[in-house]
PDB file of C-alpha atoms in Angstrom:
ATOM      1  CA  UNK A1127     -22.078   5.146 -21.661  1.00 49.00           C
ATOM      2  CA  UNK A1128     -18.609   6.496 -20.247  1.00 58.00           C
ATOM      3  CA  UNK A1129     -19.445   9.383 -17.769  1.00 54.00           C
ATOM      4  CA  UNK A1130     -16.028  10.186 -17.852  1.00 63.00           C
ATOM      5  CA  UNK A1131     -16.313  11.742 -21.518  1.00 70.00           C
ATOM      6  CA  UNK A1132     -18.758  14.363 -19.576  1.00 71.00           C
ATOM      7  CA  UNK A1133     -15.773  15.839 -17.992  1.00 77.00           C
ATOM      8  CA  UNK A1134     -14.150  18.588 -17.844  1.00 83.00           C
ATOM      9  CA  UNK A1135     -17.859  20.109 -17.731  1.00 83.00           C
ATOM     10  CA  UNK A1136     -15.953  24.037 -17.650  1.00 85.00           C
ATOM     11  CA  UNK A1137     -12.981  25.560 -18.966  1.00 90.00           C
ATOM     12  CA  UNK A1138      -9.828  26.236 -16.811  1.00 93.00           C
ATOM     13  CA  UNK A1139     -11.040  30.248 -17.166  1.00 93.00           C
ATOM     14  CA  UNK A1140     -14.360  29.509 -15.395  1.00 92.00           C
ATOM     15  CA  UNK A1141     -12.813  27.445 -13.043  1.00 91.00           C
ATOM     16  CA  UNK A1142      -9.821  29.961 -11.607  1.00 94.00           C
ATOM     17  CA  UNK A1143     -12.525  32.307 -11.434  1.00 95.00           C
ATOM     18  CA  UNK A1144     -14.683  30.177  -9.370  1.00 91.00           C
ATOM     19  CA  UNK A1145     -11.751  29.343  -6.797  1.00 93.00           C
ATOM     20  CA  UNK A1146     -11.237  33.453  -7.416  1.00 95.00           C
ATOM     21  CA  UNK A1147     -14.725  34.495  -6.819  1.00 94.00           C
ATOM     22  CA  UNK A1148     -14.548  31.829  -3.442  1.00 92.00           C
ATOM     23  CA  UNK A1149     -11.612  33.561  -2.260  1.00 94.00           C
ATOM     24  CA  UNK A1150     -13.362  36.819  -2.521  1.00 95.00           C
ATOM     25  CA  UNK A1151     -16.273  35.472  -0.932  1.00 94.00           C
ATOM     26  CA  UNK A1152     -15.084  34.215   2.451  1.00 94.00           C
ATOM     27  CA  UNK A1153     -12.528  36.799   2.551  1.00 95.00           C
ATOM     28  CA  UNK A1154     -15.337  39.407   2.486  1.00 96.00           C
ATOM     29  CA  UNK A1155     -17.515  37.360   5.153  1.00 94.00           C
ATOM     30  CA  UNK A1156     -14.435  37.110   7.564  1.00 94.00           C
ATOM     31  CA  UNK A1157     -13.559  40.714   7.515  1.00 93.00           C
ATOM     32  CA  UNK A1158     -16.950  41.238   8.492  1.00 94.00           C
ATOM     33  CA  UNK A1159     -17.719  39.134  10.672  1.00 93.00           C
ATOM     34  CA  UNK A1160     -13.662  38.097  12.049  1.00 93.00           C
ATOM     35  CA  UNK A1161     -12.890  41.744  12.406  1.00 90.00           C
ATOM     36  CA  UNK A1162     -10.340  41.936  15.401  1.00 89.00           C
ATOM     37  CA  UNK A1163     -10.324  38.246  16.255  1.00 93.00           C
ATOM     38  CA  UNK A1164      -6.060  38.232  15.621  1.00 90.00           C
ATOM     39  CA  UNK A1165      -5.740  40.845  18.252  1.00 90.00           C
ATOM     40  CA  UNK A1166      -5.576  38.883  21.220  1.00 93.00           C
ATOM     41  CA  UNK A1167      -4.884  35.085  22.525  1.00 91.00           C
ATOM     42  CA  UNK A1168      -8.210  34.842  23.895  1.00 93.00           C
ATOM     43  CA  UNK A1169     -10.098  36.145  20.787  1.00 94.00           C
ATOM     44  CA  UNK A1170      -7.737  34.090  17.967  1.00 94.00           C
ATOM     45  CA  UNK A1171      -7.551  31.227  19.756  1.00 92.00           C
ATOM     46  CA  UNK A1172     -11.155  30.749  21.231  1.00 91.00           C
ATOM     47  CA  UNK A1173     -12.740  33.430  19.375  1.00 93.00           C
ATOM     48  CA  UNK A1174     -13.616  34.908  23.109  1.00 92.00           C
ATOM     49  CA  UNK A1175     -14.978  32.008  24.377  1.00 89.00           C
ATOM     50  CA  UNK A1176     -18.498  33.613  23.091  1.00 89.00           C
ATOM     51  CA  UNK A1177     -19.311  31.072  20.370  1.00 87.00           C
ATOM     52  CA  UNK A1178     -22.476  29.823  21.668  1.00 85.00           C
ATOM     53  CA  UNK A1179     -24.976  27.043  20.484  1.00 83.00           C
ATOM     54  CA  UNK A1180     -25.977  27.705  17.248  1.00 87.00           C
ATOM     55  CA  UNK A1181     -22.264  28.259  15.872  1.00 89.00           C
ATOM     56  CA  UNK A1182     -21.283  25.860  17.963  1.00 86.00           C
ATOM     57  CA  UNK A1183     -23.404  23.387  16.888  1.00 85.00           C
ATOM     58  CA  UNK A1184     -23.265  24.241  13.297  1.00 86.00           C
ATOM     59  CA  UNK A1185     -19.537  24.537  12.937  1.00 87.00           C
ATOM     60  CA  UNK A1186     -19.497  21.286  14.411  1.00 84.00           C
ATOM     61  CA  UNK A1187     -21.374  19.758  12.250  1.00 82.00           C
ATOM     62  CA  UNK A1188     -19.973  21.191   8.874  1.00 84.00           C
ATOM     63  CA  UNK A1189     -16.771  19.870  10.530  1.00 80.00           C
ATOM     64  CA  UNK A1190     -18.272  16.573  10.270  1.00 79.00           C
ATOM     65  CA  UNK A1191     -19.041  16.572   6.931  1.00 82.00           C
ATOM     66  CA  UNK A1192     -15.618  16.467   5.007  1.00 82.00           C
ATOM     67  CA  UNK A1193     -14.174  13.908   2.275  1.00 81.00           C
ATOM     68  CA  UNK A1194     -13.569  10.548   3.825  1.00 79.00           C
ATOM     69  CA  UNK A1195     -17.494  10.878   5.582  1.00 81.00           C
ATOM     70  CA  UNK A1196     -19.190  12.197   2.282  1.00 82.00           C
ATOM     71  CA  UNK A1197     -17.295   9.045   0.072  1.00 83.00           C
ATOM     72  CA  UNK A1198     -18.339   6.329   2.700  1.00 84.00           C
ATOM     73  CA  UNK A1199     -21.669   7.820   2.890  1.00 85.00           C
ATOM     74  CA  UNK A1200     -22.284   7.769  -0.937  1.00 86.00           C
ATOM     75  CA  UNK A1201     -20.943   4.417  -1.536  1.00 86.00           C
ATOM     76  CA  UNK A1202     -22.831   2.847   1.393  1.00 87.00           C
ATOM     77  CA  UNK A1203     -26.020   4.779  -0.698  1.00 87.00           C
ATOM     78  CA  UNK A1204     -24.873   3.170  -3.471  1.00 89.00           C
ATOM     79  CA  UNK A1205     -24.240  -0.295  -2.652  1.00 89.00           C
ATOM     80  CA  UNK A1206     -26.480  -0.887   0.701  1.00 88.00           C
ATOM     81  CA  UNK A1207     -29.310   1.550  -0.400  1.00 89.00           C
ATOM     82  CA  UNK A1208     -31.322   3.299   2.805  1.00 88.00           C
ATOM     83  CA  UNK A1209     -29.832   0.525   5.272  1.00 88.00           C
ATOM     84  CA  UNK A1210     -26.331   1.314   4.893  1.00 86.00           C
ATOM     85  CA  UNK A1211     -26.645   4.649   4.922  1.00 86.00           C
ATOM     86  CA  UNK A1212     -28.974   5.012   8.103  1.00 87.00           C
ATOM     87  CA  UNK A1213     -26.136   2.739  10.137  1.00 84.00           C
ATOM     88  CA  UNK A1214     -23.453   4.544   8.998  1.00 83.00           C
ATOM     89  CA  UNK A1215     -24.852   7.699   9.490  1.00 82.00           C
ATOM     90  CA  UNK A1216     -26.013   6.928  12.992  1.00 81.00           C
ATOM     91  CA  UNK A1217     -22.811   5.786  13.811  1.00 77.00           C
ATOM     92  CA  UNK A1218     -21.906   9.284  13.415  1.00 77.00           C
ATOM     93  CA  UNK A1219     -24.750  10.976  15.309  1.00 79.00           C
ATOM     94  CA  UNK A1220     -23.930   8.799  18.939  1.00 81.00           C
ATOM     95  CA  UNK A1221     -20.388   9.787  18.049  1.00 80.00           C
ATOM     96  CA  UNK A1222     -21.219  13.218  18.533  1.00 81.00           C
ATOM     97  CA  UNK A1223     -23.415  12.538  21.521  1.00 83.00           C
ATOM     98  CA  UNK A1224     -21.034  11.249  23.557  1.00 84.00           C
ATOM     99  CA  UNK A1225     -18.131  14.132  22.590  1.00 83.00           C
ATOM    100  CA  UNK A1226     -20.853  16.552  23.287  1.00 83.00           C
ATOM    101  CA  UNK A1227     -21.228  15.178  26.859  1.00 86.00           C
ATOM    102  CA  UNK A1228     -17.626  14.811  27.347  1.00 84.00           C
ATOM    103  CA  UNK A1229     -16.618  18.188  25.973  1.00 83.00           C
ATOM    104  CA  UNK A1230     -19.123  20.162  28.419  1.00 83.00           C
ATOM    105  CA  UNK A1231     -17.592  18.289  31.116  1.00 84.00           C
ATOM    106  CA  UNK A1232     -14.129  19.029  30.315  1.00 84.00           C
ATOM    107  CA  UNK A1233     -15.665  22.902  29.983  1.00 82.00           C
ATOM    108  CA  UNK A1234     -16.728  22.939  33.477  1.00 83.00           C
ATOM    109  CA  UNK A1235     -13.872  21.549  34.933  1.00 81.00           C
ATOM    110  CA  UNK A1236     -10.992  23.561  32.697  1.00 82.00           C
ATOM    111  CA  UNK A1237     -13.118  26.827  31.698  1.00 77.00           C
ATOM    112  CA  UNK A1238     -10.033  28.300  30.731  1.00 84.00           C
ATOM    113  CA  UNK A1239      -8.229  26.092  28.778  1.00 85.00           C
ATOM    114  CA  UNK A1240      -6.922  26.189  25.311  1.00 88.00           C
ATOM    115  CA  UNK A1241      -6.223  22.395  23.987  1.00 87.00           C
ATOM    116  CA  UNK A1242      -7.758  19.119  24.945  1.00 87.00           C
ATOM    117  CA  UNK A1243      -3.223  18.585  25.166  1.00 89.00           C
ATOM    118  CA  UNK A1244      -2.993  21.164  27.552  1.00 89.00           C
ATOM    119  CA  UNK A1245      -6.132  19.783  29.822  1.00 88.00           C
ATOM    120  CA  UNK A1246      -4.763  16.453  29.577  1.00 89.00           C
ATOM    121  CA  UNK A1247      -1.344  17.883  31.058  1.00 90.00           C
ATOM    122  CA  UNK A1248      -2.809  19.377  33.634  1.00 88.00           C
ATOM    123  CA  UNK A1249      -4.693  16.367  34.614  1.00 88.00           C
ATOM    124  CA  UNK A1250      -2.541  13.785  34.080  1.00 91.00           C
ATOM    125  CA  UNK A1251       0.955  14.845  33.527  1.00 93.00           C
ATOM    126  CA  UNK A1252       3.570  15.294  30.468  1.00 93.00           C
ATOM    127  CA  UNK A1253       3.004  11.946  29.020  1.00 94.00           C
ATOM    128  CA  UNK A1254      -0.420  12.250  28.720  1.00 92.00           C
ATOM    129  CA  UNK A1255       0.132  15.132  26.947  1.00 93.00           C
ATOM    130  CA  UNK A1256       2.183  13.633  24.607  1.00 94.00           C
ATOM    131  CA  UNK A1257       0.097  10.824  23.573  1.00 94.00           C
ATOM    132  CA  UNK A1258      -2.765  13.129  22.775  1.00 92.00           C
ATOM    133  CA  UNK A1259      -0.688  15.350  20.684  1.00 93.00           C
ATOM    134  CA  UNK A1260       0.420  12.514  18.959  1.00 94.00           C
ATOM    135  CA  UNK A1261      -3.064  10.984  17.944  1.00 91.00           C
ATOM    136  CA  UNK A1262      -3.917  14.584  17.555  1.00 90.00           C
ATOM    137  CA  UNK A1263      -1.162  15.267  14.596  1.00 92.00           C
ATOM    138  CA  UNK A1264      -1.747  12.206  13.152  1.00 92.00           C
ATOM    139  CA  UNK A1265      -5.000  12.675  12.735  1.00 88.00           C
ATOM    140  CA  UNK A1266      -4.936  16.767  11.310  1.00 88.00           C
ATOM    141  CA  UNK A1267      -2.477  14.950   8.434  1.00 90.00           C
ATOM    142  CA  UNK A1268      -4.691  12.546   7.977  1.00 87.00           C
ATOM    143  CA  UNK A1269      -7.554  14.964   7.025  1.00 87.00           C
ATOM    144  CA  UNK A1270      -5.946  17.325   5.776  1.00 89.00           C
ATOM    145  CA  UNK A1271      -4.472  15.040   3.202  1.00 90.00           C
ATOM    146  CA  UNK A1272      -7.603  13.437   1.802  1.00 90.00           C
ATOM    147  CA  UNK A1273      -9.722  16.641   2.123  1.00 90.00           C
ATOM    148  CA  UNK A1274      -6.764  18.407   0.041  1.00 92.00           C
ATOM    149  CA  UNK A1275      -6.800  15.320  -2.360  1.00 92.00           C
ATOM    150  CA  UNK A1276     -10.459  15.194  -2.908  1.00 89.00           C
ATOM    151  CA  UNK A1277     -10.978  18.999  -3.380  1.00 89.00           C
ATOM    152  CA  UNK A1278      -8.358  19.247  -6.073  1.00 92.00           C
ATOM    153  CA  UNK A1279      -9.390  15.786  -7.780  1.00 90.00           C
ATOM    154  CA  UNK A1280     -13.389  17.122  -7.686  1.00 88.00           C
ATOM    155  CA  UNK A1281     -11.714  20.330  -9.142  1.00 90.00           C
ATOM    156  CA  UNK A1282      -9.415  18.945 -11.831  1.00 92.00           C
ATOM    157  CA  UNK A1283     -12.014  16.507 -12.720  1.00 89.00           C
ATOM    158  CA  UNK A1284     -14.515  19.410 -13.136  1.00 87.00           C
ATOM    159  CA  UNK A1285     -12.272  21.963 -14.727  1.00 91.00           C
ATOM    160  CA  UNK A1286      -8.980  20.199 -16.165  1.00 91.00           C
ATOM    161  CA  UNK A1287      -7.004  22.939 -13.981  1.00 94.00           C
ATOM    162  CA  UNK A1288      -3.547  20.821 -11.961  1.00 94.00           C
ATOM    163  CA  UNK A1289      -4.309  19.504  -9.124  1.00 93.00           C
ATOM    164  CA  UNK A1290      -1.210  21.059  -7.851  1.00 94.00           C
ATOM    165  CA  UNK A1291      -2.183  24.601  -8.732  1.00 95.00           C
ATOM    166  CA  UNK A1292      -5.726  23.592  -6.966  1.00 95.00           C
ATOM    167  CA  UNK A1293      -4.022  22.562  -3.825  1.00 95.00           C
ATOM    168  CA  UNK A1294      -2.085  25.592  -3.142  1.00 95.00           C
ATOM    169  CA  UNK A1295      -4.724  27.954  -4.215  1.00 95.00           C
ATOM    170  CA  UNK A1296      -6.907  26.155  -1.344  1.00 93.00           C
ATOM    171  CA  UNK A1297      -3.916  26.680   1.243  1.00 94.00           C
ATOM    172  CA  UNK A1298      -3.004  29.845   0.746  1.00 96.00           C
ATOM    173  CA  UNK A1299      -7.131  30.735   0.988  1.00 95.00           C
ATOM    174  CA  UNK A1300      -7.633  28.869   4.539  1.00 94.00           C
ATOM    175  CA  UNK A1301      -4.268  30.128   5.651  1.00 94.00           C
ATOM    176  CA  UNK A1302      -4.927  33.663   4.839  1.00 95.00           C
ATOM    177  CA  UNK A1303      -8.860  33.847   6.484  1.00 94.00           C
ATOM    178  CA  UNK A1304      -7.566  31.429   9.194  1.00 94.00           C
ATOM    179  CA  UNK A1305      -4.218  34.364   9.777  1.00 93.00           C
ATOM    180  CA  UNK A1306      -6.730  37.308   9.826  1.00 91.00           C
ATOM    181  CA  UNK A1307      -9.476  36.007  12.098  1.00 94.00           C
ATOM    182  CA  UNK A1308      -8.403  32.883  13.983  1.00 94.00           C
ATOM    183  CA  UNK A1309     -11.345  30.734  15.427  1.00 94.00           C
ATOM    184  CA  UNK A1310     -13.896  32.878  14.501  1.00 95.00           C
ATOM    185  CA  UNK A1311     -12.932  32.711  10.945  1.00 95.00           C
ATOM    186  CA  UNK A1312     -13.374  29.505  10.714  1.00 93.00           C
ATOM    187  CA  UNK A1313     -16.900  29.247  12.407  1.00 94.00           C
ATOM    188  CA  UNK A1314     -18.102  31.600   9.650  1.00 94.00           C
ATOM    189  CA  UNK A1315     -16.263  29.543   6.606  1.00 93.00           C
ATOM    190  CA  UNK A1316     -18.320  26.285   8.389  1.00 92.00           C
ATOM    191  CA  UNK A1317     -21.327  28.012   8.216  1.00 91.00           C
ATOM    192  CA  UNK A1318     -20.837  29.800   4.989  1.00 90.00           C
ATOM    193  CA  UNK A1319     -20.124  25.338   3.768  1.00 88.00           C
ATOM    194  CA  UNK A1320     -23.534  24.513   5.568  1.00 88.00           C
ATOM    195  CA  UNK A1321     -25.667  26.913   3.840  1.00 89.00           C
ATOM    196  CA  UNK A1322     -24.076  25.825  -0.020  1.00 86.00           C
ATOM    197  CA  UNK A1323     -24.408  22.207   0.790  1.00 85.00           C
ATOM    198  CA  UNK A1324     -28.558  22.974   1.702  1.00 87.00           C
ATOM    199  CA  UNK A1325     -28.812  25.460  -0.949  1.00 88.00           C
ATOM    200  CA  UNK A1326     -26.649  22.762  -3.590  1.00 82.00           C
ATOM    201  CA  UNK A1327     -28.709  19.806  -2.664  1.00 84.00           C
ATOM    202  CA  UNK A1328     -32.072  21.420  -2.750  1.00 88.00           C
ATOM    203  CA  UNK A1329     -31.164  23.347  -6.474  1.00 84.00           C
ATOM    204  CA  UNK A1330     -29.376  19.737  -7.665  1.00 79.00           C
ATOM    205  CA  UNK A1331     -32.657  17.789  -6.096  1.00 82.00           C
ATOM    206  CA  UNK A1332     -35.346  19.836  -7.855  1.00 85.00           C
ATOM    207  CA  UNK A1333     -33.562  19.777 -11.020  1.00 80.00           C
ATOM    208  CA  UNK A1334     -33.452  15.825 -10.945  1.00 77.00           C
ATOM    209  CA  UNK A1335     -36.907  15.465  -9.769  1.00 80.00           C
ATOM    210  CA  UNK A1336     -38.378  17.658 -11.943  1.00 80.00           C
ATOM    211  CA  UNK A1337     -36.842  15.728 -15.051  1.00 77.00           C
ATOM    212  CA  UNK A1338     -37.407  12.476 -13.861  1.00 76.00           C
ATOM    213  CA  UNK A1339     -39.638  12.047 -11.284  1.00 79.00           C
ATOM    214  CA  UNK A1340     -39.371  10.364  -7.842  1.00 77.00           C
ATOM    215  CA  UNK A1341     -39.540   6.801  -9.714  1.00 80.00           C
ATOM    216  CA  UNK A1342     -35.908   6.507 -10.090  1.00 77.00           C
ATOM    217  CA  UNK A1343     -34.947   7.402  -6.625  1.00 76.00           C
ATOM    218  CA  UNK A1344     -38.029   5.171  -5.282  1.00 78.00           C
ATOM    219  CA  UNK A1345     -36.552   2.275  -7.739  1.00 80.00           C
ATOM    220  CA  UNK A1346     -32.861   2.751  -5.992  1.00 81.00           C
ATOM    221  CA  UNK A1347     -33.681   2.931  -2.299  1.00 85.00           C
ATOM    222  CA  UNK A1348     -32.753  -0.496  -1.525  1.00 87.00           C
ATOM    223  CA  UNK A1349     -29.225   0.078  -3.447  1.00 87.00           C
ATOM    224  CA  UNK A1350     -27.477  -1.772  -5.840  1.00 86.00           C
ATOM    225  CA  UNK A1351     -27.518  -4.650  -3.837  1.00 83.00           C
ATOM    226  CA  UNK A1352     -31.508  -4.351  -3.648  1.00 85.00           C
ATOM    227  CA  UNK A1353     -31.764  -5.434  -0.166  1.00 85.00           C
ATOM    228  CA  UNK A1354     -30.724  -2.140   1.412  1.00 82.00           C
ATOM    229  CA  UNK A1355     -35.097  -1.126   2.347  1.00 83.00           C
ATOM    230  CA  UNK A1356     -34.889  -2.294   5.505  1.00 81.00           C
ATOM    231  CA  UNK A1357     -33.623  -1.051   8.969  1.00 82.00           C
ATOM    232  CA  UNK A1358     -34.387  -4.191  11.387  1.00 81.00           C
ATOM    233  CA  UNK A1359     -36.364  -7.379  10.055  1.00 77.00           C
ATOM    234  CA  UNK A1360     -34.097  -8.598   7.694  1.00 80.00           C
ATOM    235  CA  UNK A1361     -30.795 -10.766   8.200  1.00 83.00           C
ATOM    236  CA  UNK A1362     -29.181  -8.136   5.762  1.00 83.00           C
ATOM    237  CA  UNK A1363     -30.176  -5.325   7.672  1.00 82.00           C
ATOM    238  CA  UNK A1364     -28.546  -6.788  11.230  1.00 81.00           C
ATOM    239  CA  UNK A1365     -25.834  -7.638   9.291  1.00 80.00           C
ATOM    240  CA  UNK A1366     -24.649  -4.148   8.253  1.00 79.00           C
ATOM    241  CA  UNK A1367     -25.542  -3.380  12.067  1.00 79.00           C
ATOM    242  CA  UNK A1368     -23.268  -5.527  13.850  1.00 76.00           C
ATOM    243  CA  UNK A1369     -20.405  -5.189  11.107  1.00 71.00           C
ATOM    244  CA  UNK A1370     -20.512  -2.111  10.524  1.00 65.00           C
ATOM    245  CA  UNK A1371     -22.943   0.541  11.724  1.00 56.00           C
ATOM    246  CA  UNK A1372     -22.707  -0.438  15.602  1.00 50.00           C
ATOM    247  CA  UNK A1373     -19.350   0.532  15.870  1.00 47.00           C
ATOM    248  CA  UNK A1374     -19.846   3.439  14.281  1.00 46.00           C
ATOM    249  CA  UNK A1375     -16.874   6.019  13.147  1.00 47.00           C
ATOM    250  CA  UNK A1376     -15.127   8.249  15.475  1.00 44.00           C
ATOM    251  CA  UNK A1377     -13.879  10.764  12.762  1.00 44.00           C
ATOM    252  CA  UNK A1378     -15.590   9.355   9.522  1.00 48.00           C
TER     253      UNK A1378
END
């Protein structure tokens, strides 16, 4: 069976009002919850410096979850079954760890700071600075490009609308919320992304399971490879360890 003959699964009219009914959305959340975070440097930059854990931690982690993570993820399911995934995934969770321990140590010593470049000036000069920034640009096109790419391919895919007209609609969204409330406008978008990818994957899951049963996920654990059931006492399981879940991803 071609899958592809599924798709588009909506017309182009139930699509733009999708992307218009998301607009709506987060613009309504942000000038509620945003409100008066563009007024100063302190509040647009570092949304007062009054995040605290929970948002913290949760616009964080929504962070982590963007396009290159999500395809690696689902085609380390795929092929390596509960093995692959649990490497690569915990690759991902010391990754964390150990910018969690370096960040509050850099937030004791530069309270307040702005930019990881600025700290890094201050610390240990202009060139410094410039190395960071460099990494640090490279890295924004980076994601921006494939998490631009992948949201208008899902889209186009889905709906038949251009990927071009996609793309821009998605810019001009971030850029407005992201103009209007800074920082904190963000936080609430992450959030407002953790809450649809729980509430998506438990609606998706019990539809699944409730038309075909746990078998078929049971059957697949080990991946299409079929070896992918175990985490230590196999050769194929130290294998994915050393080459490629021990090294883990520092942005993936």
């Amino acid at each position: 069976m071609d899958v592809m003959k599924m798709f588009p699964i909506m017309s182009q009219t139930t699509g733009l009002l999708l992307i218009a009914l998301y607009a709506i959305g987060v613009f309504a959340l942000t000038s509620f919850f945003a409100s008066g975070y563009n007024k100063t440097k302190e509040a647009y930059l570092v949304a007062n410096r009054n995040i605290g854990y929970w948002q913290g931690s949760m616009t964080v982690g929504a962070s982590w979850i963007w396009a290159g993570g999500l395809f690696v993820a689902a085609q380390q399911a795929y092929l390596n079954g509960l093995t692959g995934l649990f490497w690569f995934s915990l690759g991902n969770f010391f990754a964390l760890i150990i910018f969690s321990v370096a960040a509050e140590k850099i937030a004791q010593k530069y309270g307040e700071g702005f930019t990881i470049s600025q700290y890094f000036k201050e610390k240990y000069g202009i060139y410094a600075q410039m190395l960071i920034l460099f990494q640090t640009i490279l890295f924004v096109l980076q994601a921006f490009n494939i998490n631009l790419f992948a949201s208008a391919k899902s889209m186009n895919l889905l709906t038949g609308i251009s990927p071009l007209i996609i793309s821009a609609a998605i810019v001009l969204i971030a850029m407005t919320y992201s103009w209007r409330g800074g920082l904190k406008a963000g936080i609430i978008t992450d959030i407002t992304k953790l809450l649809f990818i729980w509430v998506g994957f438990t609606v998706v899951a019990l539809f699944l399971f409730g038309k075909v049963g746990l078998e078929p996920a049971l059957a697949g654990i080990g991946g299409k490879t079929g070896q992918g059931v175990s985490l230590f006492d196999s050769p194929f399981a130290w294998g994915l360890f050393f080459g490629f879940g021990k090294i883990g991803r520092a942005h993936v």
